[in-house]
Structure formats: C-alpha cells, structure tokens
Amino acid sequence: AQKITQTQPGMFVQEKEAVTLDCTYDTSDQSYGLFWYKQPSSGEMIFLIYQGSYDEQNATEGRYSLNFQKARKSANLVISASQLGDSAMYFCAMREGSGTASKLTFGTGTRLQVTL
Amino acid sequence: NAGVTQTPKFQVLKTGQSMTLQCAQDMNHEYMSWYRQDPGMGLRLIHYSVGAGITDQGEVPNGYNVSRSTTEDFPLRLLSAAPSQTSVYFCASSYTGARNSPLHFGNGTRLTVT
C-alpha cells in the first residue's frame, strides 16, 4: 500500500485565488511528521511546511497552511493568493520510524499551474 | 551558505561503467540520504546514514553503495551502471534523523546511462 497518496496529478488555479493540494497518508505509528516540498522547473527541492502528528494547531508559513485532519489521515496543503511563481511540482512526504533513523517517504506529486 | 553540494550536475555513462556521485554538507547534519527521482514515481530512498560510520539501505538500494567516513561527506557509488539507473539523484541532509527534522536537498545530479 502507498504510504503517501496524492490523487491530483495536475491542478490549475488563477492568480490570486486559493488552491488546495490533497495528500493522504498511511501509517500505524502514533508519532510522525508530515512535510510539503516544492520543486520548480529548475529542479531543486524546497521545504515549505511541517506538521507534527501531535500538533493540535494546523501549521502555517506565510501563504502556506497545512490542513491536518488526523482521523482522516489527510494533510492537505493550502496556498492562498496564488502567484505565478507558485507554478511547480508539490510533494507531500511523511517521516516515520523510531529514534534517529526515521525515513522520509514521498508521494508522486501534484503539478500546479497558476494562470493569469 | 553552501548547504548541500552535489557534483556533478550532469553525467552520461555507458552501461557497465562505474562512477561516484559526490555529496557534501556544511551544516553539521547527522543524517544524510540519497534519493532517486523518476517520472511519475516521486522520490525513492536509496541509502541513508545517521552518522559517520553508519549507513543503511532504503527502498531501492540495489546497484548502489555508500560510505560515510566523515560527517560532511556521503558519496554514492554506482558499481556497474545500467540503463535502469538513468534518473535524477538527490542528496539530502537533516540536523537529526528525528521525525520533525526537515530534509535539505542538494540541486540534483541528472544521470543518463546509455
């Protein structure tokens, strides 16, 4: 079974609108971390936002917020006021495992295109 | 602020050749890892290390070797290149291997095996 599922291969959003990128995860661990990364066309991987499994508040970083619904095992990324520079691939990832050897597992990504 | 440095950026190999992808970080991170990225498959973990002298296998380790003789360096060796190893390779590090520690990525190496 896939640990991280991103069901939207591609999304379009108009500039200045908000967009939600879906992510569901599968784990039997009680303690885990959820991450979102952005990969622009230039290829680098940019860390955007982190949510811990025990965090009660949804994480926010500027225009990015993470809509964390633990019972549904979902960790959707919300981008508010989209900009042309937000056009990129977005990856959801989960870090699980004990101690100092936890591994980061990625979903297959969603390609976001911001239009005028 | 160098962060995670990967070399080379591009490489073309013939089937059967060997090579080493270099990775260095200057952030004193304990944890280092190698991923490969293939279209439609996201990033898959090849090998990782939780500190100097300690390495372990990830999801797709076959055909690759690693070593970690220093905290800073984590080279990835392709023993006998195969066309199936054509991919983009990313080195990534984090302060620790804990669940709340984000990975910081290098800029990637695009490898083509003919």
PDB file of C-alpha atoms in Angstrom, chain A residues 13-91:
ATOM      1  CA  VAL A  13      -5.525  27.874 -10.348  1.00  0.00           C
ATOM      2  CA  GLN A  14      -5.975  31.500 -11.303  1.00  0.00           C
ATOM      3  CA  GLU A  15      -3.596  34.076  -9.937  1.00  0.00           C
ATOM      4  CA  LYS A  16      -4.691  35.468  -6.560  1.00  0.00           C
ATOM      5  CA  GLU A  17      -7.024  32.548  -5.885  1.00  0.00           C
ATOM      6  CA  ALA A  18      -6.500  29.918  -3.176  1.00  0.00           C
ATOM      7  CA  VAL A  19      -5.801  26.294  -4.033  1.00  0.00           C
ATOM      8  CA  THR A  20      -5.781  23.053  -2.023  1.00  0.00           C
ATOM      9  CA  LEU A  21      -3.447  20.197  -2.881  1.00  0.00           C
ATOM     10  CA  ASP A  22      -4.583  16.872  -1.460  1.00  0.00           C
ATOM     11  CA  CYS A  23      -2.469  14.392   0.470  1.00  0.00           C
ATOM     12  CA  THR A  24      -3.461  11.300   2.392  1.00  0.00           C
ATOM     13  CA  TYR A  25      -1.080   9.061   4.287  1.00  0.00           C
ATOM     14  CA  ASP A  26      -0.963   5.614   5.789  1.00  0.00           C
ATOM     15  CA  THR A  27       0.905   4.741   8.960  1.00  0.00           C
ATOM     16  CA  SER A  28       0.457   2.687  12.107  1.00  0.00           C
ATOM     17  CA  ASP A  29       2.863   4.938  14.034  1.00  0.00           C
ATOM     18  CA  GLN A  30       1.412   7.353  16.575  1.00  0.00           C
ATOM     19  CA  SER A  31       4.272   9.775  16.128  1.00  0.00           C
ATOM     20  CA  TYR A  32       5.227  11.007  12.686  1.00  0.00           C
ATOM     21  CA  GLY A  33       5.969  14.171  10.761  1.00  0.00           C
ATOM     22  CA  LEU A  34       4.339  15.480   7.598  1.00  0.00           C
ATOM     23  CA  PHE A  35       6.124  17.736   5.140  1.00  0.00           C
ATOM     24  CA  TRP A  36       5.447  19.556   1.896  1.00  0.00           C
ATOM     25  CA  TYR A  37       8.132  20.331  -0.662  1.00  0.00           C
ATOM     26  CA  LYS A  38       8.047  22.464  -3.811  1.00  0.00           C
ATOM     27  CA  GLN A  39      10.017  21.588  -6.929  1.00  0.00           C
ATOM     28  CA  PRO A  40      10.109  24.393  -9.529  1.00  0.00           C
ATOM     29  CA  SER A  41      11.052  23.696 -13.126  1.00  0.00           C
ATOM     30  CA  SER A  42      14.678  24.444 -12.218  1.00  0.00           C
ATOM     31  CA  GLY A  43      14.646  21.168 -10.279  1.00  0.00           C
ATOM     32  CA  GLU A  44      15.618  21.997  -6.710  1.00  0.00           C
ATOM     33  CA  MET A  45      13.565  20.697  -3.773  1.00  0.00           C
ATOM     34  CA  ILE A  46      12.370  23.430  -1.424  1.00  0.00           C
ATOM     35  CA  PHE A  47      10.987  22.670   2.044  1.00  0.00           C
ATOM     36  CA  LEU A  48       7.714  24.534   2.615  1.00  0.00           C
ATOM     37  CA  ILE A  49       5.980  23.435   5.790  1.00  0.00           C
ATOM     38  CA  TYR A  50       5.964  20.828   8.561  1.00  0.00           C
ATOM     39  CA  GLN A  51       3.200  19.348  10.732  1.00  0.00           C
ATOM     40  CA  GLY A  52       3.806  17.017  13.660  1.00  0.00           C
ATOM     41  CA  SER A  53       1.299  14.303  14.428  1.00  0.00           C
ATOM     42  CA  TYR A  54       0.795  15.625  17.947  1.00  0.00           C
ATOM     43  CA  ASP A  55       0.430  19.263  16.905  1.00  0.00           C
ATOM     44  CA  GLU A  56      -3.085  20.447  17.655  1.00  0.00           C
ATOM     45  CA  GLN A  57      -2.869  23.569  15.532  1.00  0.00           C
ATOM     46  CA  ASN A  58      -2.569  23.485  11.767  1.00  0.00           C
ATOM     47  CA  ALA A  59       0.859  24.645  10.615  1.00  0.00           C
ATOM     48  CA  THR A  60       1.176  27.909   8.715  1.00  0.00           C
ATOM     49  CA  GLU A  61       4.124  29.507   6.917  1.00  0.00           C
ATOM     50  CA  GLY A  62       3.242  32.738   5.162  1.00  0.00           C
ATOM     51  CA  ARG A  63       0.826  31.914   2.318  1.00  0.00           C
ATOM     52  CA  TYR A  64       1.112  28.180   3.005  1.00  0.00           C
ATOM     53  CA  SER A  65      -1.013  26.325   5.511  1.00  0.00           C
ATOM     54  CA  LEU A  66      -1.435  22.666   6.190  1.00  0.00           C
ATOM     55  CA  ASN A  67      -4.974  21.397   6.764  1.00  0.00           C
ATOM     56  CA  PHE A  68      -4.268  18.469   9.079  1.00  0.00           C
ATOM     57  CA  GLN A  69      -7.102  16.018   9.746  1.00  0.00           C
ATOM     58  CA  LYS A  70      -5.601  13.232  11.788  1.00  0.00           C
ATOM     59  CA  ALA A  71      -8.637  10.956  11.923  1.00  0.00           C
ATOM     60  CA  ARG A  72      -8.896  11.069   8.122  1.00  0.00           C
ATOM     61  CA  LYS A  73      -5.107  10.774   7.744  1.00  0.00           C
ATOM     62  CA  SER A  74      -5.015  13.750   5.465  1.00  0.00           C
ATOM     63  CA  ALA A  75      -2.532  16.627   5.273  1.00  0.00           C
ATOM     64  CA  ASN A  76      -3.649  18.966   2.527  1.00  0.00           C
ATOM     65  CA  LEU A  77      -1.579  21.977   1.513  1.00  0.00           C
ATOM     66  CA  VAL A  78      -3.442  25.240   1.074  1.00  0.00           C
ATOM     67  CA  ILE A  79      -1.796  28.034  -0.885  1.00  0.00           C
ATOM     68  CA  SER A  80      -3.552  31.363  -0.507  1.00  0.00           C
ATOM     69  CA  ALA A  81      -3.378  34.213  -3.017  1.00  0.00           C
ATOM     70  CA  SER A  82      -1.590  32.167  -5.688  1.00  0.00           C
ATOM     71  CA  GLN A  83       1.242  33.774  -7.622  1.00  0.00           C
ATOM     72  CA  LEU A  84       2.752  32.869 -10.995  1.00  0.00           C
ATOM     73  CA  GLY A  85       5.893  31.777  -9.151  1.00  0.00           C
ATOM     74  CA  ASP A  86       3.880  29.091  -7.362  1.00  0.00           C
ATOM     75  CA  SER A  87       3.754  27.074 -10.594  1.00  0.00           C
ATOM     76  CA  ALA A  88       5.722  23.931  -9.706  1.00  0.00           C
ATOM     77  CA  MET A  89       5.516  20.306  -8.605  1.00  0.00           C
ATOM     78  CA  TYR A  90       4.452  19.851  -4.999  1.00  0.00           C
ATOM     79  CA  PHE A  91       5.327  16.781  -2.982  1.00  0.00           C
TER      80      PHE A  91
END
